[in-house]
Amino acid sequence: MLKFQGSTHFRQRIICSTLSGKAIRITNIRDEDEKPGLRDYEASFLRLVDKITNGSKIEINSTGTQITYIPGIIIGGKGITHECGTVRGIGYFVEALICLGPFAKAPLDITLNGITNNDIDLTIDTIRTTTLPIIRKFGIEEGLVIKIIKRGAPPNGGGSVNFKCPIVPHLKAIQLIDEGKIRRIRGIAYATRISPQFSNRVLDKAKGLLLEYTPDVYISSDHYKGNESGLSPGYGLTLVAETTTGCCLSAECMSNTGIATTEQQLQKQQQKSTSSETPEDLGERTAYALLEEIFNGGCIDSHNQSLALLFMVLCPEDISKVRLGKITPYTIEFIRQLRDFFGVTFKIETDQNSKTVLFTCLGIGYKNMARSTF
């Protein structure tokens, strides 16, 4: 049994434990906080893992500061629904399902309810446009779909997402070392329960900035109203840069202050007007975030580095190689988890010319042992 301390990288540890079959014990979970123990979204994540696995054993002590997790078999299944709550976005849960779903007994078909877009987690738009194309390179192609049924903005959410993931006997090794040149930029500006003018203003500002660098920029406006718009007003922008070699780099931003829908809320916002952000500011912030991703280089953007490295470890016993840009602290910690759970270390080389990093590893030959037959 592997032992860890603290609440950081909780989701990483549960995912690696489930895939490797190694039991874990995590102690001292926020034991010095005013509210010690697991948070609601972490308990919700454990409930989700319990729904898609069979034979998993989860023991939490009375204060919630210690958890023992003994993984079972990933079974997948159809017609599953899960309430994600309003603290974290649906993306927090979908990222884990992308890691676990391909190795289930049956294809996964699940509906998740909650917040579809926020500034903490990957939004569903980014997962659809950037994360899924990366997964397809590993041989998971037919039947991998994510669909937004309703959008839900913070704080009340009300969004709904359907995610379908096929099963595979094993992954295939990849060589992603040619990042190519930027071919085109695509994006989606969305607004829920507010005037479409907000998303149009975001779109115009971002497009104006990006046209200075490349002529092929197209950003669509997506306005949701009625039942499809969730329970809270909000707007945001997701941008994706596609390269000549088929790599995708993304950036996204969401309005950080709720839109005033009543006079009292408007007065409160005017008092805090110094910290509030105009739609033009949001468009500019997102455009610059995308330009920074492009500047950092690599074949995979900073949001999806850890996912690509996990799948490289699970590949057949063959060499996988990938070029990454600036390594995030999350990815650095994830590499340590991969070493602890799978015993795999990476050969890391820096490329001084392009200021990128080459990661090379030998896969462990992970096979889907849960499936009944193919």
Short mmCIF file of C-alpha atoms in Angstrom, two decimals:
data_model
loop_
_atom_site.label_atom_id
_atom_site.label_comp_id
_atom_site.label_asym_id
_atom_site.label_seq_id
_atom_site.Cartn_x
_atom_site.Cartn_y
_atom_site.Cartn_z
CA MET A 1 0.00 0.00 0.00
CA LEU A 2 1.34 3.42 -1.01
CA LYS A 3 1.09 6.18 1.59
CA PHE A 4 0.74 9.90 0.91
CA GLN A 5 0.11 13.00 2.98
CA GLY A 6 -1.93 16.13 2.28
CA SER A 7 -4.78 17.07 -0.02
CA THR A 8 -2.73 18.16 -3.03
CA HIS A 9 -2.96 16.09 -6.23
CA PHE A 10 -5.81 14.04 -4.76
CA ARG A 11 -7.35 13.28 -8.16
CA GLN A 12 -3.98 12.27 -9.68
CA ARG A 13 -3.44 9.72 -6.92
CA ILE A 14 -6.90 8.15 -7.24
CA ILE A 15 -6.54 7.86 -11.06
CA CYS A 16 -3.06 6.28 -10.85
CA SER A 17 -4.20 3.94 -8.08
CA THR A 18 -7.22 2.76 -10.12
CA LEU A 19 -5.12 2.10 -13.24
CA SER A 20 -2.17 0.46 -11.46
CA GLY A 21 -4.33 -1.57 -9.03
CA LYS A 22 -2.23 -0.38 -6.07
CA ALA A 23 -4.06 0.52 -2.87
CA ILE A 24 -3.31 3.92 -1.31
CA ARG A 25 -3.74 5.66 2.03
CA ILE A 26 -3.80 9.46 2.20
CA THR A 27 -3.45 11.05 5.65
CA ASN A 28 -3.38 14.61 7.04
CA ILE A 29 -5.95 15.91 4.54
CA ARG A 30 -6.24 19.61 5.51
CA ASP A 31 -5.81 18.59 9.16
CA GLU A 32 -4.78 22.12 10.16
CA ASP A 33 -7.57 23.96 8.34
CA GLU A 34 -10.62 25.50 10.01
CA LYS A 35 -12.67 22.97 8.03
CA PRO A 36 -10.51 19.84 8.02
CA GLY A 37 -10.95 16.83 5.74
CA LEU A 38 -12.22 16.19 2.23
CA ARG A 39 -14.09 18.90 0.34
CA ASP A 40 -17.49 18.27 -1.27
CA TYR A 41 -16.04 18.06 -4.79
CA GLU A 42 -13.46 15.45 -3.68
CA ALA A 43 -16.20 13.34 -2.06
CA SER A 44 -18.22 13.74 -5.28
CA PHE A 45 -15.19 12.58 -7.30
CA LEU A 46 -14.91 9.46 -5.12
CA ARG A 47 -18.62 8.75 -5.68
CA LEU A 48 -18.06 9.02 -9.45
CA VAL A 49 -15.11 6.58 -9.32
CA ASP A 50 -17.29 4.22 -7.27
CA LYS A 51 -20.03 4.39 -9.95
CA ILE A 52 -17.74 3.37 -12.83
CA THR A 53 -15.80 0.69 -10.92
CA ASN A 54 -16.75 -2.62 -9.31
CA GLY A 55 -15.16 -3.88 -6.10
CA SER A 56 -13.55 -0.58 -5.10
CA LYS A 57 -13.29 -0.07 -1.35
CA ILE A 58 -13.22 3.48 0.03
CA GLU A 59 -12.78 4.09 3.75
CA ILE A 60 -12.87 7.63 5.17
CA ASN A 61 -12.37 8.37 8.87
CA SER A 62 -14.87 10.41 10.91
CA THR A 63 -13.08 13.74 10.41
CA GLY A 64 -12.42 13.16 6.71
CA THR A 65 -8.66 13.70 7.15
CA GLN A 66 -7.71 10.13 6.21
CA ILE A 67 -8.80 7.98 3.28
CA THR A 68 -7.93 4.42 2.33
CA TYR A 69 -8.67 3.46 -1.28
CA ILE A 70 -8.45 -0.09 -2.62
CA PRO A 71 -9.19 -0.03 -6.37
CA GLY A 72 -11.50 -2.44 -8.15
CA ILE A 73 -12.18 -3.14 -11.84
CA ILE A 74 -13.31 -0.33 -14.15
CA ILE A 75 -16.67 -1.45 -15.55
CA GLY A 76 -17.94 1.66 -17.42
CA GLY A 77 -21.57 1.31 -18.46
CA LYS A 78 -24.47 3.22 -20.02
CA GLY A 79 -27.11 5.51 -18.61
CA ILE A 80 -24.96 6.76 -15.71
CA THR A 81 -25.68 10.26 -14.35
CA HIS A 82 -23.62 12.19 -11.85
CA GLU A 83 -24.14 15.50 -10.03
CA CYS A 84 -20.83 17.34 -10.00
CA GLY A 85 -21.88 20.16 -7.65
CA THR A 86 -21.06 23.84 -8.10
CA VAL A 87 -17.58 24.09 -6.55
CA ARG A 88 -15.62 22.63 -9.46
CA GLY A 89 -16.44 22.41 -13.15
CA ILE A 90 -17.55 19.30 -15.04
CA GLY A 91 -14.10 19.33 -16.70
CA TYR A 92 -12.53 18.29 -13.37
CA PHE A 93 -14.50 15.02 -13.54
CA VAL A 94 -14.30 14.48 -17.32
CA GLU A 95 -10.48 14.60 -17.26
CA ALA A 96 -10.49 11.60 -14.90
CA LEU A 97 -13.05 9.75 -17.04
CA ILE A 98 -10.84 10.24 -20.13
CA CYS A 99 -7.98 8.52 -18.26
CA LEU A 100 -10.09 5.62 -16.94
CA GLY A 101 -12.78 5.13 -19.64
CA PRO A 102 -10.68 3.41 -22.37
CA PHE A 103 -9.74 0.61 -19.94
CA ALA A 104 -13.27 -0.24 -18.78
CA LYS A 105 -15.18 -3.49 -19.24
CA ALA A 106 -17.87 -1.81 -21.36
CA PRO A 107 -17.99 1.51 -23.27
CA LEU A 108 -18.77 4.48 -21.03
CA ASP A 109 -21.86 6.66 -21.61
CA ILE A 110 -22.34 9.17 -18.80
CA THR A 111 -24.23 12.44 -18.24
CA LEU A 112 -22.66 14.95 -15.86
CA ASN A 113 -24.56 17.92 -14.40
CA GLY A 114 -22.97 21.08 -13.00
CA ILE A 115 -20.78 23.96 -14.23
CA THR A 116 -19.56 23.58 -17.83
CA ASN A 117 -17.29 26.64 -17.93
CA ASN A 118 -15.22 28.22 -15.18
CA ASP A 119 -11.74 29.66 -14.69
CA ILE A 120 -10.40 26.84 -12.48
CA ASP A 121 -10.88 23.68 -14.55
CA LEU A 122 -10.69 22.78 -18.22
CA THR A 123 -13.90 23.81 -19.95
CA ILE A 124 -15.86 21.35 -22.06
CA ASP A 125 -15.05 23.38 -25.22
CA THR A 126 -11.30 22.94 -24.64
CA ILE A 127 -11.72 19.24 -23.92
CA ARG A 128 -13.68 18.82 -27.17
CA THR A 129 -11.31 20.85 -29.38
CA THR A 130 -7.90 20.08 -27.85
CA THR A 131 -7.92 17.13 -25.42
CA LEU A 132 -9.92 14.62 -27.52
CA PRO A 133 -7.70 15.08 -30.65
CA ILE A 134 -4.67 14.22 -28.47
CA ILE A 135 -6.42 11.08 -27.16
CA ARG A 136 -7.23 10.01 -30.73
CA LYS A 137 -3.51 9.94 -31.56
CA PHE A 138 -3.15 7.07 -29.06
CA GLY A 139 -5.62 4.91 -31.03
CA ILE A 140 -8.88 5.77 -29.20
CA GLU A 141 -10.95 7.01 -32.11
CA GLU A 142 -14.37 5.59 -32.89
CA GLY A 143 -17.10 6.61 -30.47
CA LEU A 144 -15.15 9.22 -28.46
CA VAL A 145 -17.67 12.07 -28.15
CA ILE A 146 -18.42 14.89 -25.73
CA LYS A 147 -21.56 16.97 -26.17
CA ILE A 148 -22.86 20.02 -24.30
CA ILE A 149 -26.60 19.57 -23.66
CA LYS A 150 -26.92 22.71 -21.50
CA ARG A 151 -24.36 25.31 -20.59
CA GLY A 152 -23.93 26.20 -16.92
CA ALA A 153 -21.97 29.20 -15.63
CA PRO A 154 -20.85 29.75 -12.02
CA PRO A 155 -22.06 30.14 -9.32
CA ASN A 156 -25.26 28.06 -9.76
CA GLY A 157 -24.30 25.90 -12.74
CA GLY A 158 -27.25 24.07 -14.23
CA GLY A 159 -25.23 22.75 -17.16
CA SER A 160 -25.32 19.22 -18.53
CA VAL A 161 -22.74 17.29 -20.57
CA ASN A 162 -22.87 13.85 -22.21
CA PHE A 163 -19.56 11.97 -22.53
CA LYS A 164 -19.06 8.75 -24.48
CA CYS A 165 -15.82 6.80 -24.42
CA PRO A 166 -15.07 3.53 -26.26
CA ILE A 167 -12.88 0.75 -24.87
CA VAL A 168 -9.57 -0.38 -26.37
CA PRO A 169 -7.45 -3.54 -25.85
CA HIS A 170 -4.32 -1.35 -25.63
CA LEU A 171 -3.00 2.04 -26.72
CA LYS A 172 -0.49 2.72 -29.48
CA ALA A 173 2.87 4.46 -29.04
CA ILE A 174 3.26 7.97 -30.43
CA GLN A 175 6.03 10.19 -31.79
CA LEU A 176 4.91 13.81 -31.43
CA ILE A 177 8.05 15.84 -32.02
CA ASP A 178 7.24 18.10 -34.98
CA GLU A 179 5.18 21.05 -33.75
CA GLY A 180 4.88 22.74 -37.18
CA LYS A 181 3.74 26.30 -37.87
CA ILE A 182 0.43 27.88 -36.87
CA ARG A 183 -2.03 27.29 -39.71
CA ARG A 184 -5.24 28.77 -38.37
CA ILE A 185 -6.97 29.94 -35.21
CA ARG A 186 -10.52 28.95 -34.31
CA GLY A 187 -12.61 29.92 -31.31
CA ILE A 188 -15.99 30.05 -29.69
CA ALA A 189 -17.36 32.99 -27.69
CA TYR A 190 -20.34 31.94 -25.59
CA ALA A 191 -22.91 33.76 -23.49
CA THR A 192 -25.62 32.35 -21.22
CA ARG A 193 -28.62 34.23 -19.82
CA ILE A 194 -27.27 37.61 -20.96
CA SER A 195 -27.30 39.73 -24.10
CA PRO A 196 -25.37 38.23 -27.06
CA GLN A 197 -23.69 41.64 -27.26
CA PHE A 198 -21.26 40.49 -24.52
CA SER A 199 -19.91 37.54 -26.51
CA ASN A 200 -19.72 39.68 -29.67
CA ARG A 201 -17.62 42.31 -27.89
CA VAL A 202 -15.25 39.60 -26.57
CA LEU A 203 -15.04 38.09 -30.05
CA ASP A 204 -14.28 41.40 -31.83
CA LYS A 205 -11.43 42.33 -29.49
CA ALA A 206 -9.76 38.91 -29.58
CA LYS A 207 -10.11 38.63 -33.35
CA GLY A 208 -8.65 42.10 -33.88
CA LEU A 209 -5.54 41.20 -31.87
CA LEU A 210 -5.01 37.78 -33.49
CA LEU A 211 -5.42 39.10 -37.06
CA GLU A 212 -2.15 40.99 -36.56
CA TYR A 213 -0.37 37.60 -36.53
CA THR A 214 -2.30 35.37 -38.92
CA PRO A 215 -5.06 36.03 -41.50
CA ASP A 216 -6.98 32.78 -40.89
CA VAL A 217 -8.93 33.58 -37.69
CA TYR A 218 -12.55 32.53 -37.23
CA ILE A 219 -14.39 32.85 -33.92
CA SER A 220 -18.04 31.84 -33.72
CA SER A 221 -20.55 33.29 -31.30
CA ASP A 222 -22.68 30.86 -29.31
CA HIS A 223 -25.61 32.36 -27.42
CA TYR A 224 -27.67 30.16 -25.11
CA LYS A 225 -31.11 31.10 -23.82
CA GLY A 226 -34.09 29.40 -22.22
CA ASN A 227 -33.64 25.89 -20.82
CA GLU A 228 -30.23 25.40 -22.43
CA SER A 229 -28.65 28.37 -20.65
CA GLY A 230 -28.31 26.92 -17.13
CA LEU A 231 -29.04 28.81 -13.90
CA SER A 232 -26.49 31.66 -13.91
CA PRO A 233 -25.51 34.41 -16.35
CA GLY A 234 -21.97 34.40 -17.74
CA TYR A 235 -19.79 34.65 -20.82
CA GLY A 236 -16.37 33.48 -21.94
CA LEU A 237 -14.05 32.65 -24.82
CA THR A 238 -12.16 29.53 -25.90
CA LEU A 239 -9.44 29.77 -28.57
CA VAL A 240 -7.59 26.97 -30.39
CA ALA A 241 -4.53 27.35 -32.62
CA GLU A 242 -4.05 24.49 -35.10
CA THR A 243 -0.61 23.80 -36.56
CA THR A 244 0.43 22.39 -39.95
CA THR A 245 1.26 19.04 -38.30
CA GLY A 246 -2.16 18.68 -36.63
CA CYS A 247 -1.21 19.82 -33.11
CA CYS A 248 -3.69 21.95 -31.14
CA LEU A 249 -2.84 24.63 -28.56
CA SER A 250 -5.63 26.23 -26.56
CA ALA A 251 -6.43 29.08 -24.19
CA GLU A 252 -9.65 29.98 -22.43
CA CYS A 253 -11.03 32.62 -20.09
CA MET A 254 -14.36 33.06 -18.36
CA SER A 255 -15.86 36.24 -16.93
CA ASN A 256 -14.77 36.32 -13.29
CA THR A 257 -17.64 38.42 -11.97
CA GLY A 258 -21.28 37.42 -12.24
CA ILE A 259 -23.47 39.63 -14.42
CA ALA A 260 -25.80 41.94 -12.52
CA THR A 261 -29.38 40.82 -13.05
CA THR A 262 -30.98 42.95 -10.32
CA GLU A 263 -30.54 46.56 -9.21
CA GLN A 264 -28.96 45.51 -5.89
CA GLN A 265 -26.39 43.36 -7.68
CA LEU A 266 -25.66 46.26 -10.04
CA GLN A 267 -24.98 48.59 -7.10
CA LYS A 268 -22.66 46.00 -5.52
CA GLN A 269 -20.79 45.62 -8.80
CA GLN A 270 -20.40 49.39 -9.21
CA GLN A 271 -18.81 49.50 -5.76
CA LYS A 272 -16.32 46.82 -6.89
CA SER A 273 -15.95 48.27 -10.39
CA THR A 274 -12.19 48.59 -10.06
CA SER A 275 -11.77 44.81 -10.02
CA SER A 276 -14.43 44.00 -12.62
CA GLU A 277 -13.44 43.24 -16.19
CA THR A 278 -15.05 44.45 -19.41
CA PRO A 279 -15.76 41.99 -22.26
CA GLU A 280 -12.94 43.68 -24.24
CA ASP A 281 -10.50 42.97 -21.39
CA LEU A 282 -11.57 39.32 -21.39
CA GLY A 283 -11.05 39.04 -25.16
CA GLU A 284 -7.60 40.61 -24.84
CA ARG A 285 -6.63 38.38 -21.90
CA THR A 286 -7.63 35.22 -23.80
CA ALA A 287 -5.82 36.28 -27.00
CA TYR A 288 -2.61 36.97 -25.06
CA ALA A 289 -2.96 33.64 -23.20
CA LEU A 290 -3.12 31.84 -26.58
CA LEU A 291 -0.10 33.77 -27.88
CA GLU A 292 1.82 32.77 -24.76
CA GLU A 293 0.94 29.09 -25.35
CA ILE A 294 2.22 29.42 -28.92
CA PHE A 295 5.38 31.17 -27.69
CA ASN A 296 6.06 28.36 -25.18
CA GLY A 297 6.01 25.89 -28.09
CA GLY A 298 5.56 22.13 -27.93
CA CYS A 299 3.12 19.77 -29.60
CA ILE A 300 0.77 19.71 -26.59
CA ASP A 301 -0.46 22.72 -24.63
CA SER A 302 0.08 23.16 -20.89
CA HIS A 303 -3.46 21.94 -19.99
CA ASN A 304 -2.93 18.46 -21.47
CA GLN A 305 0.71 17.69 -20.67
CA SER A 306 -0.05 15.29 -17.80
CA LEU A 307 -2.68 13.38 -19.79
CA ALA A 308 -0.26 12.77 -22.69
CA LEU A 309 2.49 11.60 -20.31
CA LEU A 310 0.10 9.16 -18.56
CA PHE A 311 -0.94 7.59 -21.87
CA MET A 312 2.72 7.37 -22.97
CA VAL A 313 3.43 5.31 -19.82
CA LEU A 314 0.44 3.02 -20.53
CA CYS A 315 1.50 2.41 -24.16
CA PRO A 316 2.80 -0.99 -25.40
CA GLU A 317 6.48 -1.77 -24.73
CA ASP A 318 7.67 0.66 -27.34
CA ILE A 319 9.34 4.07 -27.32
CA SER A 320 7.03 7.09 -27.15
CA LYS A 321 8.37 10.59 -27.63
CA VAL A 322 6.66 13.96 -27.23
CA ARG A 323 7.77 17.59 -27.40
CA LEU A 324 6.38 19.86 -24.67
CA GLY A 325 6.69 23.58 -24.06
CA LYS A 326 6.99 25.12 -20.61
CA ILE A 327 6.42 22.41 -17.98
CA THR A 328 3.74 23.27 -15.41
CA PRO A 329 4.11 22.49 -11.66
CA TYR A 330 1.10 20.14 -11.99
CA THR A 331 2.94 18.11 -14.66
CA ILE A 332 6.14 17.96 -12.56
CA GLU A 333 4.21 16.47 -9.64
CA PHE A 334 2.38 14.08 -11.99
CA ILE A 335 5.72 12.71 -13.25
CA ARG A 336 6.57 11.84 -9.62
CA GLN A 337 3.21 10.04 -9.25
CA LEU A 338 3.88 8.02 -12.42
CA ARG A 339 7.25 6.96 -11.00
CA ASP A 340 5.66 5.91 -7.69
CA PHE A 341 2.73 3.95 -9.19
CA PHE A 342 4.15 2.52 -12.43
CA GLY A 343 7.92 2.61 -11.82
CA VAL A 344 8.47 4.56 -15.05
CA THR A 345 10.93 7.43 -15.43
CA PHE A 346 11.28 9.71 -18.44
CA LYS A 347 14.35 10.68 -20.39
CA ILE A 348 14.11 14.49 -20.48
CA GLU A 349 16.14 16.51 -23.01
CA THR A 350 16.00 20.27 -23.50
CA ASP A 351 16.12 21.73 -26.99
CA GLN A 352 17.99 25.03 -26.73
CA ASN A 353 16.99 26.20 -30.21
CA SER A 354 13.22 26.01 -29.74
CA LYS A 355 13.27 26.29 -25.89
CA THR A 356 11.16 23.11 -25.66
CA VAL A 357 11.58 19.83 -23.78
CA LEU A 358 11.62 16.33 -25.28
CA PHE A 359 10.10 13.58 -23.13
CA THR A 360 10.91 9.96 -24.01
CA CYS A 361 9.76 6.81 -22.21
CA LEU A 362 9.27 3.09 -22.69
CA GLY A 363 5.63 2.04 -22.21
CA ILE A 364 4.72 -0.61 -19.61
CA GLY A 365 2.55 -2.58 -22.07
CA TYR A 366 -0.69 -1.87 -20.18
CA LYS A 367 -3.62 -3.97 -21.44
CA ASN A 368 -7.32 -3.67 -20.78
CA MET A 369 -7.85 -6.71 -18.57
CA ALA A 370 -11.41 -5.73 -17.62
CA ARG A 371 -12.94 -6.23 -21.08
CA SER A 372 -14.86 -9.43 -21.70
CA THR A 373 -13.96 -9.90 -25.39
CA PHE A 374 -13.35 -7.99 -28.63
#
